[in-house]
PDB file of C-alpha atoms in Angstrom:
ATOM      1  CA  UNK A 199     -48.978  12.502  24.950  1.00 39.00           C
ATOM      2  CA  UNK A 200     -45.460  13.514  26.109  1.00 40.00           C
ATOM      3  CA  UNK A 201     -44.226  16.310  23.690  1.00 39.00           C
ATOM      4  CA  UNK A 202     -40.790  14.623  23.161  1.00 41.00           C
ATOM      5  CA  UNK A 203     -42.505  11.389  21.452  1.00 38.00           C
ATOM      6  CA  UNK A 204     -43.496  12.940  18.201  1.00 45.00           C
ATOM      7  CA  UNK A 205     -39.891  14.299  17.777  1.00 46.00           C
ATOM      8  CA  UNK A 206     -38.246  11.249  18.976  1.00 48.00           C
ATOM      9  CA  UNK A 207     -40.133   8.599  16.620  1.00 45.00           C
ATOM     10  CA  UNK A 208     -39.084  10.434  13.252  1.00 44.00           C
ATOM     11  CA  UNK A 209     -35.503  10.597  14.678  1.00 47.00           C
ATOM     12  CA  UNK A 210     -35.498   6.895  15.241  1.00 45.00           C
ATOM     13  CA  UNK A 211     -36.954   6.197  11.789  1.00 42.00           C
ATOM     14  CA  UNK A 212     -34.199   8.334  10.148  1.00 47.00           C
ATOM     15  CA  UNK A 213     -31.420   6.458  12.072  1.00 46.00           C
ATOM     16  CA  UNK A 214     -32.848   3.349  11.204  1.00 44.00           C
ATOM     17  CA  UNK A 215     -33.198   4.238   7.576  1.00 42.00           C
ATOM     18  CA  UNK A 216     -29.370   5.486   7.672  1.00 47.00           C
ATOM     19  CA  UNK A 217     -28.158   2.426   9.362  1.00 44.00           C
ATOM     20  CA  UNK A 218     -29.986   0.061   6.567  1.00 41.00           C
ATOM     21  CA  UNK A 219     -28.470   2.152   3.720  1.00 41.00           C
ATOM     22  CA  UNK A 220     -24.991   1.752   5.277  1.00 41.00           C
ATOM     23  CA  UNK A 221     -25.481  -1.972   5.433  1.00 42.00           C
ATOM     24  CA  UNK A 222     -26.276  -2.289   1.659  1.00 40.00           C
ATOM     25  CA  UNK A 223     -23.671   0.297   0.133  1.00 43.00           C
ATOM     26  CA  UNK A 224     -21.131  -1.512  -1.831  1.00 54.00           C
ATOM     27  CA  UNK A 225     -19.195   1.190  -3.680  1.00 67.00           C
ATOM     28  CA  UNK A 226     -17.792   4.469  -2.926  1.00 79.00           C
ATOM     29  CA  UNK A 227     -14.714   6.456  -2.009  1.00 94.00           C
ATOM     30  CA  UNK A 228     -12.463   4.665   0.546  1.00 96.00           C
ATOM     31  CA  UNK A 229      -9.797   5.899   2.984  1.00 98.00           C
ATOM     32  CA  UNK A 230      -6.897   3.464   4.100  1.00 98.00           C
ATOM     33  CA  UNK A 231      -4.318   4.080   6.728  1.00 98.00           C
ATOM     34  CA  UNK A 232      -1.349   1.410   6.240  1.00 98.00           C
ATOM     35  CA  UNK A 233       1.851   0.440   8.095  1.00 98.00           C
ATOM     36  CA  UNK A 234       3.964  -2.001   6.090  1.00 98.00           C
ATOM     37  CA  UNK A 235       7.493  -3.388   6.098  1.00 98.00           C
ATOM     38  CA  UNK A 236       9.262  -4.441   2.908  1.00 97.00           C
ATOM     39  CA  UNK A 237      12.525  -6.457   2.467  1.00 98.00           C
ATOM     40  CA  UNK A 238      14.141  -6.768  -0.928  1.00 97.00           C
ATOM     41  CA  UNK A 239      17.511  -6.988  -2.510  1.00 97.00           C
ATOM     42  CA  UNK A 240      18.465  -3.969  -4.227  1.00 96.00           C
ATOM     43  CA  UNK A 241      21.648  -4.187  -6.781  1.00 94.00           C
ATOM     44  CA  UNK A 242      23.522  -0.784  -7.030  1.00 92.00           C
ATOM     45  CA  UNK A 243      25.437  -0.144 -10.466  1.00 92.00           C
ATOM     46  CA  UNK A 244      28.609  -2.038 -10.319  1.00 88.00           C
ATOM     47  CA  UNK A 245      28.236  -3.862  -6.908  1.00 87.00           C
ATOM     48  CA  UNK A 246      26.672  -6.867  -5.429  1.00 89.00           C
ATOM     49  CA  UNK A 247      23.100  -7.532  -3.811  1.00 94.00           C
ATOM     50  CA  UNK A 248      22.295  -5.094  -0.865  1.00 96.00           C
ATOM     51  CA  UNK A 249      19.496  -6.164   1.585  1.00 97.00           C
ATOM     52  CA  UNK A 250      17.165  -3.033   1.796  1.00 98.00           C
ATOM     53  CA  UNK A 251      14.591  -2.843   4.494  1.00 98.00           C
ATOM     54  CA  UNK A 252      11.642  -0.324   4.050  1.00 98.00           C
ATOM     55  CA  UNK A 253       9.226   0.708   6.782  1.00 98.00           C
ATOM     56  CA  UNK A 254       6.130   2.656   5.433  1.00 98.00           C
ATOM     57  CA  UNK A 255       3.319   4.528   7.158  1.00 98.00           C
ATOM     58  CA  UNK A 256       0.690   6.195   4.791  1.00 98.00           C
ATOM     59  CA  UNK A 257      -2.668   7.177   3.693  1.00 98.00           C
ATOM     60  CA  UNK A 258      -4.391   6.016   0.596  1.00 98.00           C
ATOM     61  CA  UNK A 259      -7.585   7.375  -0.863  1.00 98.00           C
ATOM     62  CA  UNK A 260      -9.471   5.077  -3.436  1.00 97.00           C
ATOM     63  CA  UNK A 261     -12.470   5.930  -5.688  1.00 96.00           C
ATOM     64  CA  UNK A 262     -14.869   3.984  -7.824  1.00 95.00           C
ATOM     65  CA  UNK A 263     -14.837   5.658 -10.994  1.00 95.00           C
ATOM     66  CA  UNK A 264     -16.534   3.124 -13.393  1.00 94.00           C
ATOM     67  CA  UNK A 265     -17.874  -0.386 -13.325  1.00 92.00           C
ATOM     68  CA  UNK A 266     -15.262  -2.739 -11.653  1.00 94.00           C
ATOM     69  CA  UNK A 267     -12.601   0.062 -11.834  1.00 97.00           C
ATOM     70  CA  UNK A 268     -10.993   1.844  -8.907  1.00 97.00           C
ATOM     71  CA  UNK A 269      -8.305   4.511  -8.990  1.00 98.00           C
ATOM     72  CA  UNK A 270      -6.139   5.686  -5.873  1.00 98.00           C
ATOM     73  CA  UNK A 271      -3.722   7.949  -4.543  1.00 98.00           C
ATOM     74  CA  UNK A 272      -1.244   7.323  -1.791  1.00 98.00           C
ATOM     75  CA  UNK A 273       1.680   8.894   0.125  1.00 98.00           C
ATOM     76  CA  UNK A 274       3.447   9.080   3.597  1.00 98.00           C
ATOM     77  CA  UNK A 275       6.571   8.545   5.432  1.00 98.00           C
ATOM     78  CA  UNK A 276       9.247   5.848   4.904  1.00 98.00           C
ATOM     79  CA  UNK A 277      12.321   4.706   6.602  1.00 98.00           C
ATOM     80  CA  UNK A 278      15.136   2.799   4.888  1.00 98.00           C
ATOM     81  CA  UNK A 279      18.194   0.680   6.195  1.00 98.00           C
ATOM     82  CA  UNK A 280      20.498  -1.586   4.322  1.00 97.00           C
ATOM     83  CA  UNK A 281      23.128  -4.234   5.100  1.00 94.00           C
ATOM     84  CA  UNK A 282      26.287  -4.690   3.100  1.00 91.00           C
ATOM     85  CA  UNK A 283      26.325  -1.133   1.729  1.00 93.00           C
ATOM     86  CA  UNK A 284      29.422   1.152   2.849  1.00 90.00           C
ATOM     87  CA  UNK A 285      27.461   4.138   1.731  1.00 92.00           C
ATOM     88  CA  UNK A 286      24.728   3.679   4.233  1.00 94.00           C
ATOM     89  CA  UNK A 287      26.478   2.104   7.177  1.00 91.00           C
ATOM     90  CA  UNK A 288      25.275   3.524  10.328  1.00 93.00           C
ATOM     91  CA  UNK A 289      22.476   5.256   8.776  1.00 96.00           C
ATOM     92  CA  UNK A 290      18.765   5.288   9.166  1.00 97.00           C
ATOM     93  CA  UNK A 291      17.504   7.170   5.997  1.00 98.00           C
ATOM     94  CA  UNK A 292      13.990   8.893   6.147  1.00 98.00           C
ATOM     95  CA  UNK A 293      11.885  10.538   3.610  1.00 98.00           C
ATOM     96  CA  UNK A 294       8.637  10.067   1.999  1.00 98.00           C
ATOM     97  CA  UNK A 295       6.662   8.304  -0.934  1.00 98.00           C
ATOM     98  CA  UNK A 296       3.844   9.289  -3.362  1.00 98.00           C
ATOM     99  CA  UNK A 297       1.984   7.435  -5.909  1.00 98.00           C
ATOM    100  CA  UNK A 298      -1.102   6.132  -7.579  1.00 98.00           C
ATOM    101  CA  UNK A 299      -2.731   2.804  -8.160  1.00 98.00           C
ATOM    102  CA  UNK A 300      -5.514   1.239 -10.235  1.00 98.00           C
ATOM    103  CA  UNK A 301      -7.746  -1.775  -9.758  1.00 98.00           C
ATOM    104  CA  UNK A 302      -9.835  -3.445 -12.761  1.00 98.00           C
ATOM    105  CA  UNK A 303     -11.987  -6.288 -11.485  1.00 97.00           C
ATOM    106  CA  UNK A 304     -12.511  -7.915 -14.905  1.00 96.00           C
ATOM    107  CA  UNK A 305     -14.298 -11.081 -13.497  1.00 97.00           C
ATOM    108  CA  UNK A 306     -16.980 -11.397 -10.705  1.00 94.00           C
ATOM    109  CA  UNK A 307     -19.122 -14.071  -9.941  1.00 92.00           C
ATOM    110  CA  UNK A 308     -20.988 -14.281  -6.694  1.00 87.00           C
ATOM    111  CA  UNK A 309     -18.223 -14.631  -3.832  1.00 93.00           C
ATOM    112  CA  UNK A 310     -15.367 -14.777  -6.340  1.00 97.00           C
ATOM    113  CA  UNK A 311     -13.510 -12.045  -8.406  1.00 97.00           C
ATOM    114  CA  UNK A 312     -10.359 -11.746 -10.338  1.00 98.00           C
ATOM    115  CA  UNK A 313      -8.622  -8.427 -10.766  1.00 98.00           C
ATOM    116  CA  UNK A 314      -5.619  -6.780 -12.502  1.00 98.00           C
ATOM    117  CA  UNK A 315      -3.554  -4.306 -10.527  1.00 98.00           C
ATOM    118  CA  UNK A 316      -1.067  -1.393 -11.407  1.00 98.00           C
ATOM    119  CA  UNK A 317       0.864   0.749  -9.136  1.00 98.00           C
ATOM    120  CA  UNK A 318       3.412   3.577  -9.335  1.00 98.00           C
ATOM    121  CA  UNK A 319       5.385   5.339  -6.602  1.00 98.00           C
ATOM    122  CA  UNK A 320       8.019   7.678  -6.461  1.00 98.00           C
ATOM    123  CA  UNK A 321      10.216   7.643  -3.287  1.00 98.00           C
ATOM    124  CA  UNK A 322      13.025   9.732  -1.549  1.00 98.00           C
ATOM    125  CA  UNK A 323      15.235   9.084   1.500  1.00 98.00           C
ATOM    126  CA  UNK A 324      18.397  10.370   2.947  1.00 98.00           C
ATOM    127  CA  UNK A 325      20.642  10.500   6.037  1.00 98.00           C
ATOM    128  CA  UNK A 326      24.150  11.619   7.313  1.00 96.00           C
ATOM    129  CA  UNK A 327      26.763  10.163   9.510  1.00 93.00           C
ATOM    130  CA  UNK A 328      30.361  10.635  10.221  1.00 88.00           C
ATOM    131  CA  UNK A 329      30.841  13.038   7.516  1.00 89.00           C
ATOM    132  CA  UNK A 330      29.188  10.823   5.051  1.00 92.00           C
ATOM    133  CA  UNK A 331      25.635  11.643   3.453  1.00 97.00           C
ATOM    134  CA  UNK A 332      23.635   9.302   1.080  1.00 97.00           C
ATOM    135  CA  UNK A 333      20.368  10.202  -0.694  1.00 98.00           C
ATOM    136  CA  UNK A 334      18.099   7.814  -2.554  1.00 98.00           C
ATOM    137  CA  UNK A 335      15.482   8.579  -5.150  1.00 98.00           C
ATOM    138  CA  UNK A 336      13.713   5.993  -6.859  1.00 98.00           C
ATOM    139  CA  UNK A 337      10.431   5.102  -9.039  1.00 98.00           C
ATOM    140  CA  UNK A 338       8.586   2.021  -8.587  1.00 98.00           C
ATOM    141  CA  UNK A 339       6.446   0.318 -11.098  1.00 96.00           C
ATOM    142  CA  UNK A 340       4.194  -2.618 -10.390  1.00 97.00           C
ATOM    143  CA  UNK A 341       1.651  -4.821 -11.889  1.00 98.00           C
ATOM    144  CA  UNK A 342      -0.250  -7.967 -10.517  1.00 98.00           C
ATOM    145  CA  UNK A 343      -2.916 -10.583 -10.937  1.00 98.00           C
ATOM    146  CA  UNK A 344      -5.285 -11.030  -7.832  1.00 98.00           C
ATOM    147  CA  UNK A 345      -8.157 -13.478  -6.975  1.00 98.00           C
ATOM    148  CA  UNK A 346     -10.441 -12.764  -4.167  1.00 98.00           C
ATOM    149  CA  UNK A 347     -12.744 -15.164  -2.240  1.00 98.00           C
ATOM    150  CA  UNK A 348     -15.396 -13.759   0.026  1.00 95.00           C
ATOM    151  CA  UNK A 349     -16.923 -15.792   3.004  1.00 92.00           C
ATOM    152  CA  UNK A 350     -19.285 -13.819   4.976  1.00 89.00           C
ATOM    153  CA  UNK A 351     -17.269 -11.262   6.984  1.00 93.00           C
ATOM    154  CA  UNK A 352     -13.944 -12.548   5.552  1.00 97.00           C
ATOM    155  CA  UNK A 353     -12.443 -12.203   2.288  1.00 97.00           C
ATOM    156  CA  UNK A 354      -9.054 -13.834   1.111  1.00 98.00           C
ATOM    157  CA  UNK A 355      -7.089 -12.334  -1.571  1.00 98.00           C
ATOM    158  CA  UNK A 356      -4.163 -14.339  -3.241  1.00 98.00           C
ATOM    159  CA  UNK A 357      -1.900 -12.612  -5.813  1.00 98.00           C
ATOM    160  CA  UNK A 358       1.157 -12.417  -7.784  1.00 98.00           C
ATOM    161  CA  UNK A 359       3.099  -9.317  -8.446  1.00 98.00           C
ATOM    162  CA  UNK A 360       5.823  -7.785 -10.481  1.00 97.00           C
ATOM    163  CA  UNK A 361       7.801  -4.815  -9.302  1.00 96.00           C
ATOM    164  CA  UNK A 362      10.761  -2.800 -10.858  1.00 96.00           C
ATOM    165  CA  UNK A 363      12.715  -0.226  -9.146  1.00 97.00           C
ATOM    166  CA  UNK A 364      14.741   2.347 -11.122  1.00 97.00           C
ATOM    167  CA  UNK A 365      16.555   5.121  -9.305  1.00 98.00           C
ATOM    168  CA  UNK A 366      19.740   6.545  -8.181  1.00 98.00           C
ATOM    169  CA  UNK A 367      22.169   6.469  -4.931  1.00 97.00           C
ATOM    170  CA  UNK A 368      23.974   9.635  -4.418  1.00 97.00           C
ATOM    171  CA  UNK A 369      26.916   9.679  -1.805  1.00 96.00           C
ATOM    172  CA  UNK A 370      28.816  12.670  -0.647  1.00 95.00           C
ATOM    173  CA  UNK A 371      31.784  12.527   1.711  1.00 92.00           C
ATOM    174  CA  UNK A 372      34.642   9.943   1.952  1.00 84.00           C
ATOM    175  CA  UNK A 373      32.445   8.079  -0.574  1.00 83.00           C
ATOM    176  CA  UNK A 374      31.618  10.336  -3.288  1.00 91.00           C
ATOM    177  CA  UNK A 375      29.577   8.771  -6.107  1.00 94.00           C
ATOM    178  CA  UNK A 376      26.266   8.540  -8.017  1.00 96.00           C
ATOM    179  CA  UNK A 377      25.133   5.268  -9.172  1.00 96.00           C
ATOM    180  CA  UNK A 378      21.785   3.791 -10.455  1.00 97.00           C
ATOM    181  CA  UNK A 379      19.908   1.055  -8.458  1.00 97.00           C
ATOM    182  CA  UNK A 380      17.613  -1.535  -9.510  1.00 96.00           C
ATOM    183  CA  UNK A 381      15.981  -4.337  -7.549  1.00 94.00           C
ATOM    184  CA  UNK A 382      17.577  -8.041  -8.109  1.00 91.00           C
ATOM    185  CA  UNK A 383      14.320 -10.107  -8.271  1.00 92.00           C
ATOM    186  CA  UNK A 384      10.925  -8.514  -9.539  1.00 95.00           C
ATOM    187  CA  UNK A 385       8.269 -11.274  -8.995  1.00 98.00           C
ATOM    188  CA  UNK A 386       6.648 -11.624  -5.513  1.00 98.00           C
ATOM    189  CA  UNK A 387       3.581 -13.731  -4.180  1.00 98.00           C
ATOM    190  CA  UNK A 388       1.189 -12.155  -1.797  1.00 98.00           C
ATOM    191  CA  UNK A 389      -1.623 -13.197   0.512  1.00 98.00           C
ATOM    192  CA  UNK A 390      -4.115 -10.927   2.186  1.00 98.00           C
ATOM    193  CA  UNK A 391      -6.911 -11.488   4.764  1.00 98.00           C
ATOM    194  CA  UNK A 392      -9.710  -8.768   4.858  1.00 98.00           C
ATOM    195  CA  UNK A 393     -11.932  -8.681   8.036  1.00 98.00           C
ATOM    196  CA  UNK A 394     -15.209  -6.937   7.094  1.00 96.00           C
ATOM    197  CA  UNK A 395     -16.040  -5.331  10.461  1.00 95.00           C
ATOM    198  CA  UNK A 396     -19.053  -3.826   8.938  1.00 93.00           C
ATOM    199  CA  UNK A 397     -20.747  -2.647   5.589  1.00 90.00           C
ATOM    200  CA  UNK A 398     -17.984   0.112   5.096  1.00 94.00           C
ATOM    201  CA  UNK A 399     -15.143  -0.896   7.235  1.00 96.00           C
ATOM    202  CA  UNK A 400     -12.130  -3.168   6.712  1.00 97.00           C
ATOM    203  CA  UNK A 401      -9.050  -4.355   8.451  1.00 98.00           C
ATOM    204  CA  UNK A 402      -6.416  -6.177   6.294  1.00 98.00           C
ATOM    205  CA  UNK A 403      -3.506  -8.284   7.213  1.00 98.00           C
ATOM    206  CA  UNK A 404      -0.909  -9.136   4.240  1.00 98.00           C
ATOM    207  CA  UNK A 405       2.128 -10.886   3.895  1.00 98.00           C
ATOM    208  CA  UNK A 406       4.581 -11.117   0.794  1.00 98.00           C
ATOM    209  CA  UNK A 407       7.161 -13.644  -0.172  1.00 98.00           C
ATOM    210  CA  UNK A 408       9.704 -13.893  -3.201  1.00 97.00           C
ATOM    211  CA  UNK A 409      11.267 -10.959  -4.525  1.00 96.00           C
ATOM    212  CA  UNK A 410       9.812  -8.736  -1.770  1.00 96.00           C
ATOM    213  CA  UNK A 411       9.451 -10.304   2.040  1.00 97.00           C
ATOM    214  CA  UNK A 412       7.252  -8.296   4.188  1.00 97.00           C
ATOM    215  CA  UNK A 413       3.954  -7.679   6.092  1.00 98.00           C
ATOM    216  CA  UNK A 414       1.471  -5.011   6.667  1.00 98.00           C
ATOM    217  CA  UNK A 415      -1.837  -4.014   8.142  1.00 98.00           C
ATOM    218  CA  UNK A 416      -4.437  -1.798   6.617  1.00 98.00           C
ATOM    219  CA  UNK A 417      -7.316   0.121   8.211  1.00 98.00           C
ATOM    220  CA  UNK A 418     -10.027   1.006   5.863  1.00 98.00           C
ATOM    221  CA  UNK A 419     -13.411   3.007   5.882  1.00 96.00           C
ATOM    222  CA  UNK A 420     -15.693   3.462   2.897  1.00 94.00           C
ATOM    223  CA  UNK A 421     -17.726   6.711   2.553  1.00 90.00           C
TER     224      UNK A 421
END
């Protein structure tokens, strides 16, 4: 007998066993990389609505901590531009965001589930142009209700979210002021499509409408 055969057989059996385990695994830590764009109307203190556009690139780590309960940490880069605000005219503010999230799946029956969501994110962004500098720091508090339906390798998720913005705008230069900011409309509707590429991998496409209008893509892998 060829001396490599006794070594190759157990290696093949081990590889098949690992593949089978990966195909049946359902819970565990998950790493996501996301790219998303949000558009909403902010209302600086004493002023009208300001259209605010935010691009985010970040990483989210989520873990299954109890039956039906997941907790995550997220953070990364953000870029912010506005229309109709003299304090940010000609600026492309950049900064970072960091936060946490929770998901509680309280109903689950075969291919359908219902979950409650919660999220908090802290954000900072600033820029300077023509002798004027503007900086933002703000908190985002969110809660939502989501229904998910799975069909083989595809999962459709529909949700309604409430998000509150609380922060400050600080300007220095020709305009020198500090004023609070809030979001004009807090309720948004969301639709997401999960493509389950294998037992531990997922690609998600999401769109939002209402108080927040936007879209994003997520690449996730469970470990």
